[in-house]
mmCIF file of C-alpha atoms in Angstrom:
data_model
loop_
_atom_site.group_PDB
_atom_site.id
_atom_site.type_symbol
_atom_site.label_atom_id
_atom_site.label_comp_id
_atom_site.label_asym_id
_atom_site.label_seq_id
_atom_site.Cartn_x
_atom_site.Cartn_y
_atom_site.Cartn_z
ATOM 1 C CA MET A 6 0.000 0.000 0.000
ATOM 2 C CA PRO A 7 1.408 3.412 -0.950
ATOM 3 C CA ARG A 8 2.615 5.636 1.822
ATOM 4 C CA ARG A 9 0.650 8.790 2.551
ATOM 5 C CA GLU A 10 3.534 10.984 1.341
ATOM 6 C CA ASP A 11 3.682 9.087 -1.958
ATOM 7 C CA MET A 12 -0.038 9.548 -2.523
ATOM 8 C CA ILE A 13 0.225 13.276 -1.760
ATOM 9 C CA LYS A 14 3.099 13.609 -4.228
ATOM 10 C CA GLN A 15 1.152 11.773 -6.938
ATOM 11 C CA GLU A 16 -1.873 14.023 -6.440
ATOM 12 C CA ALA A 17 0.284 17.165 -6.402
ATOM 13 C CA GLN A 18 2.024 16.059 -9.606
ATOM 14 C CA ALA A 19 -1.328 15.452 -11.292
ATOM 15 C CA LEU A 20 -2.496 18.906 -10.249
ATOM 16 C CA TRP A 21 0.756 20.451 -11.512
ATOM 17 C CA ARG A 22 0.278 18.766 -14.896
ATOM 18 C CA GLU A 23 -3.248 20.196 -15.143
ATOM 19 C CA LEU A 24 -2.241 23.732 -14.169
ATOM 20 C CA HIS A 25 1.183 24.165 -15.772
ATOM 21 C CA GLY A 26 2.614 23.377 -19.180
ATOM 22 C CA GLU A 27 6.108 22.846 -17.844
ATOM 23 C CA PRO A 28 8.041 19.930 -16.336
ATOM 24 C CA ILE A 29 7.181 18.920 -12.781
ATOM 25 C CA PRO A 30 9.856 20.076 -10.307
ATOM 26 C CA ASP A 31 11.690 17.238 -8.553
ATOM 27 C CA VAL A 32 10.572 18.123 -5.020
ATOM 28 C CA SER A 33 8.503 16.473 -2.307
ATOM 29 C CA GLY A 34 4.726 16.459 -2.534
ATOM 30 C CA GLU A 35 4.555 18.919 0.348
ATOM 31 C CA GLU A 36 6.881 21.371 -1.423
ATOM 32 C CA LEU A 37 5.038 20.939 -4.717
ATOM 33 C CA LEU A 38 1.713 21.749 -3.056
ATOM 34 C CA ALA A 39 3.292 24.785 -1.408
ATOM 35 C CA ARG A 40 4.467 26.004 -4.825
ATOM 36 C CA LEU A 41 1.036 25.400 -6.328
ATOM 37 C CA CYS A 42 -0.750 27.293 -3.565
ATOM 38 C CA ARG A 43 1.827 30.018 -2.933
ATOM 39 C CA ASP A 44 0.091 32.728 -4.954
ATOM 40 C CA LEU A 45 -3.494 31.705 -4.314
ATOM 41 C CA ASP A 46 -5.834 33.741 -2.175
ATOM 42 C CA VAL A 47 -7.363 30.920 -0.178
ATOM 43 C CA ALA A 48 -9.122 33.005 2.473
ATOM 44 C CA ASP A 49 -12.505 32.417 0.860
ATOM 45 C CA TYR A 50 -11.834 28.675 0.634
ATOM 46 C CA ASP A 51 -11.036 28.207 4.288
ATOM 47 C CA ARG A 52 -12.955 25.115 5.403
ATOM 48 C CA VAL A 53 -13.201 26.608 8.874
ATOM 49 C CA GLN A 54 -15.954 28.846 7.474
ATOM 50 C CA SER A 55 -18.239 25.818 7.295
ATOM 51 C CA PRO A 56 -21.334 26.048 9.513
ATOM 52 C CA PHE A 57 -21.105 22.279 9.992
ATOM 53 C CA LEU A 58 -17.864 22.383 11.980
ATOM 54 C CA ARG A 59 -17.716 22.836 15.712
ATOM 55 C CA PRO A 60 -14.664 24.580 17.201
ATOM 56 C CA SER A 61 -13.523 21.280 18.735
ATOM 57 C CA MET A 62 -13.356 19.750 15.229
ATOM 58 C CA ILE A 63 -11.084 22.431 13.772
ATOM 59 C CA MET A 64 -7.345 21.900 13.725
ATOM 60 C CA ARG A 65 -5.247 24.564 12.008
ATOM 61 C CA PRO A 66 -2.076 23.495 10.134
ATOM 62 C CA GLU A 67 0.189 24.867 12.852
ATOM 63 C CA GLU A 68 -1.554 22.496 15.292
ATOM 64 C CA TRP A 69 -1.056 19.334 13.211
ATOM 65 C CA PRO A 70 0.920 16.643 15.061
ATOM 66 C CA GLU A 71 3.440 16.282 12.212
ATOM 67 C CA ILE A 72 4.218 20.018 12.381
ATOM 68 C CA ARG A 73 4.617 19.912 16.147
ATOM 69 C CA ARG A 74 7.048 16.973 15.840
ATOM 70 C CA ARG A 75 9.207 18.926 13.383
ATOM 71 C CA GLU A 76 9.323 21.990 15.619
ATOM 72 C CA GLY A 77 9.824 20.129 18.896
#
């Protein structure tokens, strides 16, 4: 079964192919997604705006366990 990181990279590469007419950079899936989203204004897309989420269900990226492990 593919690792989570491999699946993210595959999805990011597919998105890159759809959006850009240039070769895919040889970077991790995380970096590729960051490059894809760098210039986007995502404020209106924030899923936290959903009326179906309770505050206890919301976890911002800076709170993700994998981010905390890297920083700690």
